[in-house]
Coordinates of C-alpha atoms and ligand atoms in Angstrom, one line a residue:
X19 CA 96.6 92.2 -224.1
X20 CA 93.3 91.3 -223.8
X21 CA 92.6 88.6 -226.8
X22 CA 90.7 88.8 -229.7
X23 CA 87.1 87.1 -230.1
X24 CA 85.8 87.8 -233.6
X25 CA 82.0 89.0 -233.5
X26 CA 79.4 86.6 -234.1
X27 CA 75.8 87.0 -234.7
X28 CA 73.0 86.3 -233.2
X29 CA 69.6 86.1 -234.4
X30 CA 66.2 86.0 -232.8
X31 CA 63.0 85.6 -234.0
X32 CA 59.5 85.4 -232.9
X33 CA 57.6 84.7 -236.0
X34 CA 54.5 85.9 -237.3
X35 CA 51.9 83.0 -238.3
X36 CA 48.2 81.8 -237.4
X37 CA 45.1 83.6 -238.8
X38 CA 46.0 86.5 -241.1
X39 CA 43.7 88.4 -239.0
X40 CA 46.0 87.7 -235.6
X41 CA 49.0 88.6 -237.8
X42 CA 47.7 91.8 -238.6
X43 CA 47.0 92.9 -234.9
X44 CA 50.2 91.6 -233.7
X45 CA 51.9 93.5 -236.2
X46 CA 50.0 96.7 -235.2
X47 CA 50.3 96.3 -231.3
X48 CA 52.8 93.8 -230.5
X49 CA 55.3 94.2 -233.5
X50 CA 57.5 97.0 -231.2
X51 CA 57.2 94.5 -228.5
X52 CA 59.9 92.1 -227.6
X53 CA 58.9 88.7 -226.2
X54 CA 60.7 88.4 -223.0
X55 CA 62.1 84.7 -223.7
X56 CA 64.1 86.7 -226.6
X57 CA 65.4 89.8 -224.1
X58 CA 66.6 86.8 -221.7
X59 CA 68.1 84.9 -224.3
X60 CA 70.0 88.3 -225.8
X61 CA 71.1 88.3 -222.0
X62 CA 72.6 85.2 -221.6
X63 CA 74.5 85.6 -224.8
X64 CA 78.4 86.6 -224.5
X65 CA 78.7 90.1 -225.2
X66 CA 80.9 89.8 -228.5
X67 CA 77.6 88.7 -230.3
X68 CA 75.8 91.1 -232.4
X69 CA 72.3 90.7 -232.0
X70 CA 69.4 90.9 -234.3
X71 CA 65.9 90.3 -232.7
X72 CA 62.6 90.2 -235.1
X73 CA 59.5 90.3 -233.8
X74 CA 56.9 89.6 -235.9
X75 CA 58.4 90.1 -239.3
X76 CA 56.0 89.6 -242.6
X77 CA 58.2 89.9 -245.0
X78 CA 61.8 87.9 -245.3
X79 CA 64.2 89.0 -248.5
X80 CA 67.2 86.9 -249.3
X81 CA 69.2 89.6 -247.0
X82 CA 67.8 88.3 -244.1
X83 CA 69.5 85.2 -244.0
X84 CA 73.4 85.2 -243.6
X85 CA 75.7 82.5 -244.8
X86 CA 76.5 82.1 -240.8
X87 CA 75.0 83.2 -237.5
X88 CA 73.4 81.4 -234.5
X89 CA 69.8 81.7 -234.8
X90 CA 67.0 81.6 -232.0
X91 CA 63.3 80.8 -233.0
X92 CA 60.8 80.9 -230.2
X93 CA 57.2 79.4 -231.1
X94 CA 53.7 79.0 -229.6
X95 CA 51.6 76.2 -231.6
X96 CA 49.8 78.4 -233.8
X97 CA 53.2 80.3 -235.2
X98 CA 55.1 77.0 -235.1
X99 CA 54.5 76.6 -239.1
X100 CA 55.8 80.1 -239.7
X101 CA 58.8 79.3 -237.4
X102 CA 60.0 75.8 -239.0
X103 CA 59.5 77.8 -242.6
X104 CA 62.1 80.2 -241.2
X105 CA 64.1 77.8 -239.6
X106 CA 65.2 75.5 -243.1
X107 CA 65.2 78.7 -244.7
X108 CA 68.1 79.6 -242.4
X109 CA 69.2 76.8 -242.5
X110 CA 69.8 76.4 -245.7
X111 CA 71.6 79.7 -246.1
X112 CA 74.1 78.0 -243.7
X113 CA 73.0 79.2 -240.0
X114 CA 72.8 77.0 -237.1
X115 CA 68.9 77.2 -236.1
X116 CA 68.2 76.4 -232.3
X117 CA 64.0 76.6 -231.1
X118 CA 62.6 77.1 -228.2
X119 CA 59.2 77.8 -226.6
X120 CA 56.0 76.4 -225.2
X121 CA 55.1 73.9 -228.7
X122 CA 58.5 72.6 -229.6
X123 CA 59.2 72.1 -226.2
X124 CA 56.3 69.8 -226.0
X125 CA 56.8 67.9 -229.4
X126 CA 60.6 68.4 -230.1
X127 CA 60.8 65.4 -232.6
X128 CA 58.6 67.2 -234.7
X129 CA 60.8 70.6 -234.5
X130 CA 63.7 68.3 -235.4
X131 CA 62.7 68.0 -238.6
X132 CA 63.4 71.6 -239.3
X133 CA 66.4 72.9 -237.0
X134 CA 69.3 71.6 -235.4
X135 CA 68.8 71.8 -231.8
X136 CA 65.8 72.3 -229.8
X137 CA 65.8 73.3 -225.9
X138 CA 63.0 72.0 -223.9
X139 CA 62.0 73.7 -220.7
X140 CA 63.5 77.0 -219.9
X141 CA 66.6 78.4 -221.3
X142 CA 68.0 80.2 -218.6
X143 CA 70.0 77.0 -217.2
X144 CA 71.1 75.6 -220.8
X145 CA 71.6 78.6 -222.9
X146 CA 75.3 78.9 -222.0
X147 CA 76.3 75.3 -223.2
X148 CA 74.2 75.9 -226.2
X149 CA 76.4 79.3 -227.4
X150 CA 79.3 77.4 -226.3
X151 CA 78.4 74.1 -228.7
X152 CA 77.5 76.4 -231.2
X153 CA 81.3 78.0 -231.5
X154 CA 82.6 74.2 -230.9
X155 CA 80.4 73.1 -234.2
X156 CA 78.8 70.3 -231.6
X157 CA 75.2 71.3 -231.4
X158 CA 72.9 68.6 -229.6
X159 CA 69.5 67.8 -230.6
X160 CA 67.9 68.5 -227.3
X161 CA 68.7 70.3 -224.3
X162 CA 66.9 70.1 -221.5
X163 CA 66.5 73.6 -219.5
X164 CA 65.6 73.1 -215.6
X165 CA 63.5 75.6 -214.3
X166 CA 65.4 78.3 -212.1
X167 CA 64.3 79.3 -208.3
X168 CA 65.9 82.4 -208.5
X169 CA 65.1 82.8 -212.8
X170 CA 65.5 86.3 -212.8
X171 CA 68.9 87.7 -211.4
X172 CA 70.7 86.2 -214.8
X173 CA 68.8 88.6 -216.7
X174 CA 68.4 91.6 -214.4
X175 CA 71.5 93.4 -214.8
X176 CA 71.3 93.4 -218.6
X177 CA 67.3 94.7 -218.0
X178 CA 69.0 97.1 -216.1
X179 CA 71.7 98.3 -218.2
X180 CA 69.3 98.5 -221.7
X181 CA 68.8 101.5 -223.4
X182 CA 65.8 103.9 -223.5
X183 CA 64.4 102.7 -226.6
X184 CA 64.4 98.9 -225.8
X185 CA 63.3 99.4 -222.4
X186 CA 60.1 101.0 -223.7
X187 CA 60.0 97.6 -225.8
X188 CA 60.2 95.2 -222.6
X189 CA 57.7 92.9 -222.0
X190 CA 58.4 91.5 -217.8
X191 CA 56.2 89.2 -215.4
X192 CA 56.7 89.1 -211.6
X193 CA 56.4 85.4 -211.3
X194 CA 56.6 82.2 -213.6
X195 CA 54.1 78.9 -212.9
X196 CA 51.0 79.4 -211.5
X197 CA 49.1 77.3 -208.6
X198 CA 46.4 75.8 -210.8
X199 CA 46.6 73.2 -212.8
X200 CA 43.8 73.6 -215.2
X201 CA 43.4 70.6 -217.9
X202 CA 43.4 73.1 -220.8
X203 CA 46.6 75.1 -219.9
X204 CA 49.8 74.3 -221.5
X205 CA 52.1 75.7 -218.9
X206 CA 49.9 73.4 -215.9
X207 CA 53.2 72.1 -214.9
X208 CA 55.1 74.8 -214.1
X209 CA 55.2 75.0 -210.0
X210 CA 55.4 79.0 -209.3
X211 CA 58.6 80.9 -208.7
X212 CA 58.6 84.7 -208.0
X213 CA 61.1 87.7 -208.6
X214 CA 62.9 89.6 -205.7
X215 CA 61.2 92.5 -205.0
X216 CA 64.3 94.0 -204.5
X217 CA 64.8 93.6 -208.3
X218 CA 61.2 94.6 -209.7
X219 CA 60.8 97.4 -207.8
X220 CA 64.3 99.4 -209.5
X221 CA 63.7 97.8 -212.9
X222 CA 60.1 99.2 -213.1
X223 CA 61.1 102.4 -211.8
X224 CA 63.8 102.3 -214.4
X225 CA 60.8 101.6 -217.1
X226 CA 58.8 104.4 -215.9
X227 CA 61.4 107.0 -216.4
X228 CA 61.4 106.2 -220.4
X229 CA 57.2 106.0 -220.8
X230 CA 56.1 108.3 -218.0
X231 CA 53.3 109.6 -219.6
X232 CA 51.9 106.5 -221.7
X233 CA 48.0 107.0 -221.5
X234 CA 45.5 104.2 -222.5
X235 CA 44.9 105.7 -225.9
X236 CA 48.5 105.0 -226.9
X237 CA 48.6 101.7 -225.6
X238 CA 44.5 100.2 -226.3
X239 CA 45.1 96.5 -225.8
X240 CA 46.7 97.1 -222.2
X241 CA 47.8 99.3 -219.0
X242 CA 51.0 101.3 -219.8
X243 CA 52.7 98.1 -217.6
X244 CA 51.3 94.9 -218.4
X245 CA 52.4 92.3 -215.7
X246 CA 52.7 89.2 -218.0
X247 CA 52.1 87.0 -215.3
X248 CA 50.5 83.6 -215.8
X249 CA 49.0 84.6 -212.7
X250 CA 50.0 87.4 -210.1
X251 CA 47.7 86.3 -207.6
X252 CA 49.6 82.6 -207.9
X253 CA 51.0 83.0 -204.4
X254 CA 48.4 86.1 -202.0
X255 CA 51.2 86.9 -199.8
X256 CA 53.8 87.7 -202.6
X257 CA 51.2 89.5 -204.6
X258 CA 50.4 91.6 -201.5
X259 CA 54.0 92.6 -200.7
X260 CA 54.6 93.3 -204.1
X261 CA 51.3 95.4 -204.7
X262 CA 52.4 97.5 -201.6
X263 CA 56.4 98.0 -202.8
X264 CA 54.2 99.4 -206.2
X265 CA 52.6 102.0 -204.5
X266 CA 55.5 105.2 -204.1
X267 CA 56.0 104.3 -207.8
X268 CA 53.1 105.7 -208.9
X269 CA 52.6 103.6 -212.0
X270 CA 49.8 102.8 -214.0
X271 CA 49.4 98.9 -214.7
X272 CA 47.4 95.4 -215.5
X273 CA 47.9 92.1 -215.3
X274 CA 46.4 89.0 -215.2
X275 CA 45.2 87.3 -212.3
X276 CA 43.0 84.4 -210.8
X277 CA 39.1 84.7 -210.0
X278 CA 40.4 84.3 -206.1
X279 CA 41.9 87.7 -206.3
X280 CA 38.0 89.3 -206.5
X281 CA 37.2 87.8 -203.0
X282 CA 40.3 89.3 -201.1
X283 CA 39.8 92.8 -199.9
X284 CA 42.9 93.3 -198.6
X285 CA 44.7 92.4 -202.0
X286 CA 42.0 94.4 -203.8
X287 CA 42.8 97.7 -202.1
X288 CA 46.3 97.5 -202.5
X289 CA 45.8 96.8 -205.8
X290 CA 43.7 99.8 -206.1
X291 CA 46.3 102.3 -204.0
X292 CA 49.4 100.3 -206.6
X293 CA 48.0 101.9 -209.6
X294 CA 46.5 98.7 -211.2
X295 CA 44.0 100.0 -213.9
X296 CA 43.0 96.2 -215.3
X297 CA 42.8 92.8 -214.4
X298 CA 42.4 90.0 -216.9
X299 CA 40.4 87.3 -215.3
X300 CA 40.0 83.8 -216.3
X301 CA 36.7 82.6 -215.5
X302 CA 36.8 80.5 -218.1
X303 CA 33.1 78.5 -217.6
X304 CA 29.6 79.6 -216.6
X305 CA 29.9 75.8 -214.6
X306 CA 32.5 77.0 -211.9
X307 CA 31.5 73.9 -210.0
X308 CA 33.4 72.0 -212.8
X309 CA 36.5 73.7 -212.8
X310 CA 38.9 72.5 -210.1
X311 CA 40.3 76.3 -209.5
X312 CA 36.7 77.7 -209.0
X313 CA 35.7 75.1 -206.6
X314 CA 38.9 75.4 -204.8
X315 CA 38.0 79.0 -204.3
X316 CA 34.2 78.1 -203.0
X317 CA 32.9 79.7 -206.1
X318 CA 30.3 77.6 -206.9
X319 CA 27.3 79.5 -209.5
X320 CA 28.0 82.8 -212.0
X321 CA 26.5 84.7 -209.5
X322 CA 29.9 84.6 -207.6
X323 CA 31.8 85.8 -211.0
X324 CA 29.0 88.9 -210.7
X325 CA 29.8 89.2 -207.0
X326 CA 33.8 89.1 -208.0
X327 CA 33.8 91.9 -210.8
X328 CA 31.6 94.0 -208.5
X329 CA 34.2 93.8 -206.1
X330 CA 37.0 95.1 -208.6
X331 CA 34.9 97.2 -210.5
X332 CA 34.2 99.1 -206.7
X333 CA 37.7 99.8 -206.8
X334 CA 37.4 101.7 -210.5
X335 CA 39.9 98.4 -212.0
X336 CA 38.6 97.5 -215.4
X337 CA 37.9 93.6 -215.5
X338 CA 38.5 91.6 -218.8
X339 CA 36.5 88.3 -218.1
X340 CA 38.2 85.4 -220.1
X341 CA 35.9 82.5 -221.0
X342 CA 36.3 79.7 -223.0
X343 CA 33.4 78.0 -225.5
X344 CA 33.8 74.2 -226.2
X345 CA 33.9 72.6 -222.4
X346 CA 32.9 68.8 -222.7
X347 CA 29.4 69.9 -220.0
X348 CA 28.4 72.3 -222.6
X349 CA 25.1 71.6 -224.0
X350 CA 23.2 74.2 -226.4
X351 CA 21.1 75.3 -223.5
X352 CA 24.3 76.5 -222.0
X353 CA 25.7 78.4 -224.6
X354 CA 22.5 80.2 -224.5
X355 CA 22.8 81.2 -220.7
X356 CA 26.1 82.2 -221.2
X357 CA 24.8 84.9 -223.7
X358 CA 22.5 86.0 -221.0
X359 CA 25.0 86.0 -218.2
X360 CA 27.7 88.0 -220.2
X361 CA 24.8 90.4 -221.1
X362 CA 24.1 90.6 -217.2
X363 CA 27.6 90.8 -216.4
X364 CA 28.4 94.0 -218.5
X365 CA 25.3 95.8 -217.6
X366 CA 25.2 95.0 -213.9
X367 CA 28.7 94.1 -213.1
X368 CA 30.0 96.3 -215.8
X369 CA 32.7 94.0 -217.0
X370 CA 35.0 96.4 -219.6
X371 CA 35.7 93.2 -222.1
X372 CA 35.4 89.9 -222.4
X373 CA 37.8 87.6 -223.8
X374 CA 36.4 84.5 -225.9
X375 CA 38.4 81.9 -227.0
X376 CA 37.4 78.2 -228.4
X377 CA 39.1 75.4 -226.4
X378 CA 41.7 74.4 -228.0
X379 CA 44.2 71.4 -226.8
X380 CA 47.2 72.3 -227.3
X381 CA 50.7 70.0 -227.4
X382 CA 51.6 69.9 -223.7
X383 CA 48.5 70.1 -222.2
X384 CA 46.3 67.3 -220.3
X385 CA 43.3 68.3 -222.4
X386 CA 45.7 67.4 -225.7
X387 CA 46.9 63.9 -223.9
X388 CA 43.1 63.3 -223.6
X389 CA 41.4 64.1 -226.4
X390 CA 44.2 62.2 -228.3
X391 CA 43.3 59.6 -226.5
X392 CA 39.7 60.2 -227.2
X393 CA 40.5 60.2 -230.8
X394 CA 38.9 63.7 -231.0
X395 CA 41.9 65.6 -232.1
X396 CA 40.6 66.8 -236.0
X397 CA 43.4 68.3 -236.9
X398 CA 47.2 68.7 -236.3
X399 CA 47.4 71.6 -238.9
X400 CA 49.4 73.7 -235.9
X401 CA 48.5 77.4 -237.7
X402 CA 44.8 76.7 -237.3
X403 CA 45.5 76.4 -233.3
X404 CA 44.4 80.1 -232.8
X405 CA 41.6 79.4 -230.4
X406 CA 39.8 82.1 -232.2
X407 CA 39.2 81.4 -235.7
X408 CA 39.2 77.7 -235.7
X409 CA 37.6 74.4 -233.9
X410 CA 40.0 71.5 -234.0
X411 CA 38.4 69.1 -231.7
X412 CA 35.4 67.5 -231.9
X413 CA 33.3 68.8 -229.2
X414 CA 30.9 66.2 -226.9
X415 CA 27.6 67.4 -227.3
X416 CA 27.3 69.2 -230.4
X417 CA 28.8 69.6 -234.1
X418 CA 31.9 71.7 -234.4
X419 CA 30.0 73.9 -236.8
X420 CA 27.3 74.7 -234.4
X421 CA 30.2 75.7 -231.8
X422 CA 31.8 78.1 -234.0
X423 CA 28.4 79.3 -234.3
X424 CA 27.4 79.8 -231.0
X425 CA 31.1 81.5 -230.7
X426 CA 30.0 83.9 -233.5
X427 CA 26.7 84.9 -231.9
X428 CA 28.1 85.2 -228.5
X429 CA 30.9 87.4 -229.4
X430 CA 28.5 89.3 -231.7
X431 CA 25.5 89.7 -229.4
X432 CA 27.4 90.2 -226.1
X433 CA 29.7 92.7 -227.3
X434 CA 28.0 95.9 -227.7
X435 CA 27.2 95.6 -224.5
X436 CA 30.9 95.7 -222.5
X437 CA 31.9 99.1 -221.2
X438 CA 34.8 98.8 -224.3
X439 CA 31.9 98.1 -226.9
X440 CA 29.9 101.0 -225.9
X441 CA 32.6 103.1 -226.1
X442 CA 33.4 102.3 -230.0
X443 CA 30.0 102.2 -230.6
X444 CA 29.6 105.6 -229.3
X445 CA 33.3 106.7 -231.3
X446 CA 32.0 105.1 -234.8
X447 CA 28.3 106.1 -234.6
X448 CA 27.8 109.1 -232.2
X449 CA 30.9 111.1 -233.2
X450 CA 30.6 111.1 -236.5
X451 CA 26.9 112.3 -235.8
X452 CA 28.0 114.9 -233.5
X453 CA 30.4 116.3 -236.2
X454 CA 28.0 116.2 -238.8
X455 CA 25.6 118.3 -236.5
X456 CA 28.2 120.6 -235.2
X457 CA 28.9 120.9 -239.6
X458 CA 25.1 121.6 -240.3
X459 CA 24.8 124.0 -237.3
X460 CA 27.8 126.1 -238.6
X461 CA 27.1 125.9 -242.4
X462 CA 23.2 127.1 -241.3
X463 CA 24.9 130.2 -239.5
X464 CA 22.7 130.6 -236.4
X465 CA 25.0 132.9 -234.8
Ligands
B12_13 C1 52.9 87.7 -223.1 C2 51.6 86.1 -223.7 C3 51.5 86.6 -224.9 C4 51.9 87.6 -225.9 C5 53.2 87.7 -226.1 C6 53.4 86.6 -227.1 C7 54.8 86.1 -227.0 N1 55.2 85.5 -228.0 O1 55.6 86.3 -226.1 C8 50.7 88.0 -226.8 C9 49.2 88.7 -226.3 C10 51.0 88.7 -228.0 C11 50.1 86.3 -226.9 C12 49.4 85.9 -227.7 C13 49.0 84.7 -227.8 N2 49.1 83.9 -227.1 CO1 50.1 83.7 -225.5 N3 51.0 83.9 -223.5 C14 51.2 85.0 -223.1 C15 52.3 84.8 -221.5 C16 50.9 85.0 -221.0 C17 53.3 85.0 -221.1 C18 54.8 84.8 -222.2 C19 55.9 85.2 -221.8 O2 56.3 86.1 -221.5 N4 56.2 84.1 -221.1 C20 57.8 84.0 -220.0 C21 58.7 83.7 -220.9 C22 60.3 83.7 -220.4 O3 58.5 82.3 -221.1 P1 58.4 81.3 -222.8 O4 58.2 82.3 -223.6 O5 58.3 79.9 -222.3 O6 60.1 81.5 -222.9 C23 60.9 80.5 -221.9 C24 61.3 78.9 -222.4 O7 60.1 78.6 -223.1 C25 62.0 79.2 -223.3 N5 62.2 79.7 -224.6 C26 61.5 80.1 -225.4 N6 61.7 80.5 -226.7 C27 62.7 80.1 -226.7 C28 63.6 80.1 -228.3 C29 65.0 79.5 -227.9 C30 65.9 79.9 -228.9 C31 65.2 79.1 -226.7 C32 66.8 78.1 -226.5 C33 64.5 78.8 -225.4 C34 63.5 79.2 -225.4 O8 63.2 80.1 -222.6 C35 62.8 80.9 -222.4 C36 63.0 81.2 -220.6 O9 62.8 80.6 -219.7 C37 52.2 82.9 -222.2 C38 51.8 82.4 -220.6 C39 53.4 82.2 -220.4 N7 53.8 82.5 -219.3 O10 54.5 81.8 -221.1 C40 50.8 82.9 -222.5 C41 51.0 81.7 -224.0 C42 52.3 81.7 -224.5 N8 50.3 82.3 -225.0 C43 49.3 81.3 -225.4 C44 48.1 81.4 -226.4 C45 47.8 80.2 -226.7 C46 48.5 82.8 -227.1 C47 47.3 83.0 -228.2 C48 47.6 81.8 -229.8 C49 46.2 83.6 -227.6 C50 45.1 83.8 -228.9 N9 44.2 82.8 -229.1 O11 45.2 84.8 -229.5 C51 48.3 84.2 -228.8 C52 49.2 83.5 -229.8 C53 50.4 84.7 -230.4 C54 50.9 84.4 -231.5 N10 51.0 83.9 -232.5 O12 52.1 84.8 -231.0 C55 49.8 79.8 -225.1 C56 50.6 79.0 -225.8 C57 50.2 77.2 -226.0 C58 50.8 77.1 -227.1 N11 51.0 76.3 -226.9 O13 50.9 78.0 -227.9 C59 50.3 80.4 -223.6 C60 51.2 79.3 -223.2 C61 49.4 80.4 -222.3 C62 48.5 79.4 -222.0 N12 49.0 79.1 -220.6 O14 48.5 78.3 -222.3 N13 50.5 85.7 -225.9
SF4_14 S1 44.5 79.4 -213.4 FE1 45.9 80.1 -215.9 S2 47.7 80.2 -215.7 FE2 46.8 78.9 -214.0 S3 47.2 76.6 -214.8 FE3 44.8 77.9 -215.0 S4 44.9 78.6 -217.1 FE4 47.0 77.9 -216.5

């Protein structure tokens, strides 16, 4: 006779927080996705748990707070305050709350003011213990997850067994960590590890079955399969093997990669053949010589960037270029140069789009520690750490206001030159004009 195990409840949450505009955008574009961390926690949870997942839920009602459940909340910095508010409400209702993710991992003591336990680091090695301790009513304050070399095996079978509706919402990455150590990156201490290609390929085949015809217009934020790696080109040899293995699947995909991919002809050819449609590249600065990852690849000026963009575009792969404003070596003159460079890269390099962000010292990054030591952190109101609408530190060569002005100016004046900008302008202005013309033509009955 099998032993009876009472059903328990696990509630997993990625909170909606930060600037209202970001919340709105995520509500429309990412609400239906399930953050990978929450898929992993579900996979590692014993099967007798009933699991509910909430991503970017805007409104919470009394009925959403049961009197007894295990609650897991994942937090970045900008949505940490929202996560803390939820943690408090679940605790008040009688639940046990465990938090994890980059922000609380960097500041566990802060998070412990609101929740029962914090997982610092990766969950794979400790979540089983957390669940057991919850059942025995003996949750510890801090669990330290050790990064596993083979981090995906405990999750693989679970993902393969997901039903089509869930698979459609799955976000995956083929690696974890990155070979570089950028000062501003809150992930800089993670050494790179990779999924086994023998697992990636069957999983993607399954995912492809669920979304055979997704087009750019249905998923405008990304290519149909977006590999959410920190850097899919962390190990060029692995990346090439992966691209090769993807070719027979005939999928379309996008991902983030470091700038060195732009100068590896073999990798670009394989990427193209394997269906790569879009690469997000962190160029970061117009002074590449000051950025260790660029200088490591002998990239000495923005002309090299332009060449890199052209190399990728030659394979009909869109490039989204990421630039950060606010580095210490920037003066007013440099921002003007940046504006001109972006316009040039849109027109001459056919850069598809840019991701412009304001330098933000995320807790856990080396930048945060340095600026704290220099007394340059202006606020620790984490909801302002959105990198888009707030300057949360004192820039070196100008006021925070001037930096914000340059940021707005560069965005407004450069974006209309981008391929996507041109498309949007065409749709917004030319299409209504064309429709109006057609209606006028029909009404005047020329035929
Ligand atoms: C995909 C992605 C996104 C997606 C989805 C985000 C999401 N919530 O999943 C989108 C496009 C929406 C996004 C947006 C943003 N992102 Co983002 N994003 C990523 C990226 C590339 C991958 C995330 C991922 O899936 N990782 C893989 C999973 C498995 O790792 P993980 O989430 O850390 O989870 C592990 C552990 O942390 C832990 N864990 C995590 N949560 C929990 C919860 C519990 C209960 C437990 C026990 C354990 C646990 O266990 C997990 C498994 O080991 C990361 C970089 C990275 N590699 O993490 C940046 C990253 C998370 N993003 C970042 C930033 C800054 C942003 C934005 C602010 C950018 C912007 N200006 O708009 C926004 C904010 C979004 C918001 N308010 O939610 C920073 C976060 C820094 C910080 N401290 O906040 C990162 C780390 C990039 C970086 N290198 O600096 N992002
Ligand atoms: S290249 Fe990207 S992921 Fe790697 S350390 Fe730098 S910012 Fe982080």
